[in-house]
Amino acid sequence: MYETMLNDVKGKMKPVVDMAEINKRAAEQIIALQTAYMNDLFSAGMAQMNALAMVRDPRQAAEMQMGYFKQLETNLKSTAERELAVMTEARDEMSGLVEQSFAGMGDLPWVGQMNSVMETMKNSVVAEPARAEVVVEASKDDGKKVAARRKTAA
């Protein structure tokens, strides 16, 4: 009996475990991409500093800086695109799991009952909410209270 119950729980929790695995895998891939990008950024920054230390011409230094920043932009864009691809893949896998989980729900008896209740509610006429008057007291500058009436929906 215990094994049957344990296997039943495992079966019902499988989509949750699969989602956690998808999240874990996506996080690991993104962390790896970010780590590689930061290593490249640090290495490129050090190489740029060494190269700029050797240059005496301001125009050449400015051109080197422009090339350096363009390379940084290219690397950042590439990393962001790869991260986006990882997140898109994870989202697609999650969507597939959710669709799979909900696919068999139409066979459950309570779903049919819920659908009939929802259909009944949809077809019933909803009355317009009654209006109530609320007395609001406000103070003027001289400290006197002024009563005002405001109509609100109940």
PDB file of C-alpha atoms in Angstrom:
ATOM      1  CA  MET A   1       0.000   0.000   0.000  1.00  0.00           C
ATOM      2  CA  TYR A   2       2.783   2.391   0.905  1.00  0.00           C
ATOM      3  CA  GLU A   3       4.590   1.730  -2.369  1.00  0.00           C
ATOM      4  CA  THR A   4       1.390   2.259  -4.342  1.00  0.00           C
ATOM      5  CA  MET A   5       0.780   5.584  -2.619  1.00  0.00           C
ATOM      6  CA  LEU A   6       4.414   6.620  -3.090  1.00  0.00           C
ATOM      7  CA  ASN A   7       4.326   5.743  -6.794  1.00  0.00           C
ATOM      8  CA  ASP A   8       1.033   7.601  -7.179  1.00  0.00           C
ATOM      9  CA  VAL A   9       2.527  10.740  -5.583  1.00  0.00           C
ATOM     10  CA  LYS A  10       5.639  10.444  -7.744  1.00  0.00           C
ATOM     11  CA  GLY A  11       3.485  10.168 -10.844  1.00  0.00           C
ATOM     12  CA  LYS A  12       1.415  13.203  -9.927  1.00  0.00           C
ATOM     13  CA  MET A  13       4.506  15.249  -9.008  1.00  0.00           C
ATOM     14  CA  LYS A  14       6.426  14.346 -12.166  1.00  0.00           C
ATOM     15  CA  PRO A  15       5.439  17.564 -14.017  1.00  0.00           C
ATOM     16  CA  VAL A  16       6.670  19.649 -11.081  1.00  0.00           C
ATOM     17  CA  VAL A  17       9.947  17.747 -10.962  1.00  0.00           C
ATOM     18  CA  ASP A  18      10.305  18.139 -14.737  1.00  0.00           C
ATOM     19  CA  MET A  19       9.709  21.902 -14.438  1.00  0.00           C
ATOM     20  CA  ALA A  20      12.341  22.161 -11.720  1.00  0.00           C
ATOM     21  CA  GLU A  21      14.769  20.257 -13.934  1.00  0.00           C
ATOM     22  CA  ILE A  22      14.059  22.591 -16.874  1.00  0.00           C
ATOM     23  CA  ASN A  23      14.633  25.625 -14.645  1.00  0.00           C
ATOM     24  CA  LYS A  24      17.846  24.143 -13.277  1.00  0.00           C
ATOM     25  CA  ARG A  25      19.184  23.363 -16.735  1.00  0.00           C
ATOM     26  CA  ALA A  26      18.299  26.832 -18.041  1.00  0.00           C
ATOM     27  CA  ALA A  27      19.898  28.521 -15.027  1.00  0.00           C
ATOM     28  CA  GLU A  28      23.089  26.483 -15.459  1.00  0.00           C
ATOM     29  CA  GLN A  29      23.307  27.416 -19.132  1.00  0.00           C
ATOM     30  CA  ILE A  30      22.727  31.118 -18.436  1.00  0.00           C
ATOM     31  CA  ILE A  31      25.273  31.107 -15.607  1.00  0.00           C
ATOM     32  CA  ALA A  32      27.815  29.472 -17.920  1.00  0.00           C
ATOM     33  CA  LEU A  33      27.157  32.092 -20.614  1.00  0.00           C
ATOM     34  CA  GLN A  34      27.471  34.942 -18.109  1.00  0.00           C
ATOM     35  CA  THR A  35      30.666  33.497 -16.647  1.00  0.00           C
ATOM     36  CA  ALA A  36      32.236  33.162 -20.083  1.00  0.00           C
ATOM     37  CA  TYR A  37      31.179  36.709 -20.968  1.00  0.00           C
ATOM     38  CA  MET A  38      32.616  38.146 -17.752  1.00  0.00           C
ATOM     39  CA  ASN A  39      35.897  36.261 -18.291  1.00  0.00           C
ATOM     40  CA  ASP A  40      36.102  37.638 -21.834  1.00  0.00           C
ATOM     41  CA  LEU A  41      35.248  41.129 -20.604  1.00  0.00           C
ATOM     42  CA  PHE A  42      37.965  41.053 -17.978  1.00  0.00           C
ATOM     43  CA  SER A  43      40.577  39.621 -20.381  1.00  0.00           C
ATOM     44  CA  ALA A  44      39.680  42.099 -23.114  1.00  0.00           C
ATOM     45  CA  GLY A  45      39.818  44.994 -20.637  1.00  0.00           C
ATOM     46  CA  MET A  46      43.274  43.992 -19.468  1.00  0.00           C
ATOM     47  CA  ALA A  47      44.501  43.555 -23.038  1.00  0.00           C
ATOM     48  CA  GLN A  48      43.044  46.949 -23.969  1.00  0.00           C
ATOM     49  CA  MET A  49      44.785  48.628 -21.010  1.00  0.00           C
ATOM     50  CA  ASN A  50      48.114  47.067 -22.015  1.00  0.00           C
ATOM     51  CA  ALA A  51      47.641  48.117 -25.646  1.00  0.00           C
ATOM     52  CA  LEU A  52      46.683  51.676 -24.691  1.00  0.00           C
ATOM     53  CA  ALA A  53      49.752  51.940 -22.453  1.00  0.00           C
ATOM     54  CA  MET A  54      51.959  51.495 -25.529  1.00  0.00           C
ATOM     55  CA  VAL A  55      50.184  54.079 -27.700  1.00  0.00           C
ATOM     56  CA  ARG A  56      51.406  57.691 -27.745  1.00  0.00           C
ATOM     57  CA  ASP A  57      49.118  59.086 -30.450  1.00  0.00           C
ATOM     58  CA  PRO A  58      45.701  60.260 -29.106  1.00  0.00           C
ATOM     59  CA  ARG A  59      43.994  59.592 -32.434  1.00  0.00           C
ATOM     60  CA  GLN A  60      45.233  56.012 -32.502  1.00  0.00           C
ATOM     61  CA  ALA A  61      44.148  55.546 -28.863  1.00  0.00           C
ATOM     62  CA  ALA A  62      40.655  56.831 -29.696  1.00  0.00           C
ATOM     63  CA  GLU A  63      40.429  54.440 -32.666  1.00  0.00           C
ATOM     64  CA  MET A  64      41.545  51.558 -30.453  1.00  0.00           C
ATOM     65  CA  GLN A  65      38.912  52.476 -27.883  1.00  0.00           C
ATOM     66  CA  MET A  66      36.203  52.592 -30.552  1.00  0.00           C
ATOM     67  CA  GLY A  67      37.231  49.146 -31.792  1.00  0.00           C
ATOM     68  CA  TYR A  68      37.287  47.870 -28.225  1.00  0.00           C
ATOM     69  CA  PHE A  69      33.784  49.152 -27.491  1.00  0.00           C
ATOM     70  CA  LYS A  70      32.435  47.756 -30.763  1.00  0.00           C
ATOM     71  CA  GLN A  71      33.880  44.362 -29.847  1.00  0.00           C
ATOM     72  CA  LEU A  72      32.308  44.604 -26.371  1.00  0.00           C
ATOM     73  CA  GLU A  73      28.957  45.438 -27.958  1.00  0.00           C
ATOM     74  CA  THR A  74      29.223  42.484 -30.327  1.00  0.00           C
ATOM     75  CA  ASN A  75      30.090  40.103 -27.469  1.00  0.00           C
ATOM     76  CA  LEU A  76      27.263  41.429 -25.285  1.00  0.00           C
ATOM     77  CA  LYS A  77      24.750  41.124 -28.118  1.00  0.00           C
ATOM     78  CA  SER A  78      25.876  37.571 -28.893  1.00  0.00           C
ATOM     79  CA  THR A  79      25.660  36.541 -25.244  1.00  0.00           C
ATOM     80  CA  ALA A  80      22.219  38.126 -24.849  1.00  0.00           C
ATOM     81  CA  GLU A  81      20.941  36.337 -27.966  1.00  0.00           C
ATOM     82  CA  ARG A  82      22.187  32.994 -26.674  1.00  0.00           C
ATOM     83  CA  GLU A  83      20.635  33.635 -23.252  1.00  0.00           C
ATOM     84  CA  LEU A  84      17.352  34.555 -24.909  1.00  0.00           C
ATOM     85  CA  ALA A  85      17.474  31.317 -26.908  1.00  0.00           C
ATOM     86  CA  VAL A  86      17.991  29.346 -23.669  1.00  0.00           C
ATOM     87  CA  MET A  87      15.048  31.104 -21.994  1.00  0.00           C
ATOM     88  CA  THR A  88      12.832  30.619 -25.050  1.00  0.00           C
ATOM     89  CA  GLU A  89      13.656  26.929 -25.152  1.00  0.00           C
ATOM     90  CA  ALA A  90      12.879  26.598 -21.416  1.00  0.00           C
ATOM     91  CA  ARG A  91       9.586  28.472 -21.864  1.00  0.00           C
ATOM     92  CA  ASP A  92       8.597  26.198 -24.747  1.00  0.00           C
ATOM     93  CA  GLU A  93       9.392  23.094 -22.716  1.00  0.00           C
ATOM     94  CA  MET A  94       7.397  24.450 -19.744  1.00  0.00           C
ATOM     95  CA  SER A  95       4.446  25.255 -22.007  1.00  0.00           C
ATOM     96  CA  GLY A  96       4.552  21.733 -23.371  1.00  0.00           C
ATOM     97  CA  LEU A  97       4.512  20.298 -19.846  1.00  0.00           C
ATOM     98  CA  VAL A  98       1.563  22.475 -18.814  1.00  0.00           C
ATOM     99  CA  GLU A  99      -0.395  21.559 -21.949  1.00  0.00           C
ATOM    100  CA  GLN A 100       0.373  17.899 -21.345  1.00  0.00           C
ATOM    101  CA  SER A 101      -0.747  18.159 -17.725  1.00  0.00           C
ATOM    102  CA  PHE A 102      -4.021  19.852 -18.602  1.00  0.00           C
ATOM    103  CA  ALA A 103      -4.749  17.621 -21.602  1.00  0.00           C
ATOM    104  CA  GLY A 104      -6.153  14.809 -19.495  1.00  0.00           C
ATOM    105  CA  MET A 105      -8.142  17.029 -17.141  1.00  0.00           C
ATOM    106  CA  GLY A 106     -11.264  16.955 -19.318  1.00  0.00           C
ATOM    107  CA  ASP A 107     -11.742  13.312 -18.340  1.00  0.00           C
ATOM    108  CA  LEU A 108     -12.034  14.088 -14.624  1.00  0.00           C
ATOM    109  CA  PRO A 109     -15.617  14.107 -13.277  1.00  0.00           C
ATOM    110  CA  TRP A 110     -15.355  17.412 -11.418  1.00  0.00           C
ATOM    111  CA  VAL A 111     -14.270  19.244 -14.578  1.00  0.00           C
ATOM    112  CA  GLY A 112     -17.584  18.414 -16.271  1.00  0.00           C
ATOM    113  CA  GLN A 113     -19.471  19.652 -13.224  1.00  0.00           C
ATOM    114  CA  MET A 114     -17.431  22.850 -13.161  1.00  0.00           C
ATOM    115  CA  ASN A 115     -18.094  23.437 -16.859  1.00  0.00           C
ATOM    116  CA  SER A 116     -21.843  23.105 -16.335  1.00  0.00           C
ATOM    117  CA  VAL A 117     -21.740  25.543 -13.403  1.00  0.00           C
ATOM    118  CA  MET A 118     -19.720  28.019 -15.462  1.00  0.00           C
ATOM    119  CA  GLU A 119     -22.141  27.681 -18.366  1.00  0.00           C
ATOM    120  CA  THR A 120     -25.100  28.316 -16.030  1.00  0.00           C
ATOM    121  CA  MET A 121     -23.387  31.395 -14.622  1.00  0.00           C
ATOM    122  CA  LYS A 122     -22.574  32.653 -18.098  1.00  0.00           C
ATOM    123  CA  ASN A 123     -26.194  32.379 -19.195  1.00  0.00           C
ATOM    124  CA  SER A 124     -27.686  33.978 -16.071  1.00  0.00           C
ATOM    125  CA  VAL A 125     -28.565  37.670 -16.119  1.00  0.00           C
ATOM    126  CA  VAL A 126     -26.433  39.853 -13.908  1.00  0.00           C
ATOM    127  CA  ALA A 127     -28.313  42.764 -12.343  1.00  0.00           C
ATOM    128  CA  GLU A 128     -26.745  46.194 -12.329  1.00  0.00           C
ATOM    129  CA  PRO A 129     -25.279  46.952  -8.898  1.00  0.00           C
ATOM    130  CA  ALA A 130     -27.381  49.200  -6.663  1.00  0.00           C
ATOM    131  CA  ARG A 131     -26.132  52.681  -5.992  1.00  0.00           C
ATOM    132  CA  ALA A 132     -25.701  53.929  -2.465  1.00  0.00           C
ATOM    133  CA  GLU A 133     -25.123  57.407  -1.153  1.00  0.00           C
ATOM    134  CA  VAL A 134     -22.152  57.892   1.084  1.00  0.00           C
ATOM    135  CA  VAL A 135     -21.795  60.968   3.252  1.00  0.00           C
ATOM    136  CA  VAL A 136     -18.246  62.242   3.207  1.00  0.00           C
ATOM    137  CA  GLU A 137     -17.135  64.883   5.661  1.00  0.00           C
ATOM    138  CA  ALA A 138     -14.397  67.239   4.632  1.00  0.00           C
ATOM    139  CA  SER A 139     -12.793  70.138   6.452  1.00  0.00           C
ATOM    140  CA  LYS A 140     -12.490  73.612   5.003  1.00  0.00           C
ATOM    141  CA  ASP A 141      -9.527  75.783   5.724  1.00  0.00           C
ATOM    142  CA  ASP A 142     -11.299  77.362   8.726  1.00  0.00           C
ATOM    143  CA  GLY A 143     -11.882  73.941  10.330  1.00  0.00           C
ATOM    144  CA  LYS A 144     -15.621  73.674   9.663  1.00  0.00           C
ATOM    145  CA  LYS A 145     -16.838  70.320   8.414  1.00  0.00           C
ATOM    146  CA  VAL A 146     -18.764  70.238   5.169  1.00  0.00           C
ATOM    147  CA  ALA A 147     -20.955  67.284   4.272  1.00  0.00           C
ATOM    148  CA  ALA A 148     -20.956  66.107   0.684  1.00  0.00           C
ATOM    149  CA  ARG A 149     -22.888  63.301  -0.903  1.00  0.00           C
ATOM    150  CA  ARG A 150     -21.238  60.947  -3.323  1.00  0.00           C
ATOM    151  CA  LYS A 151     -22.895  58.164  -5.272  1.00  0.00           C
ATOM    152  CA  THR A 152     -21.008  54.901  -5.311  1.00  0.00           C
ATOM    153  CA  ALA A 153     -21.668  51.431  -6.625  1.00  0.00           C
ATOM    154  CA  ALA A 154     -22.384  48.929  -3.885  1.00  0.00           C
TER     155      ALA A 154
END
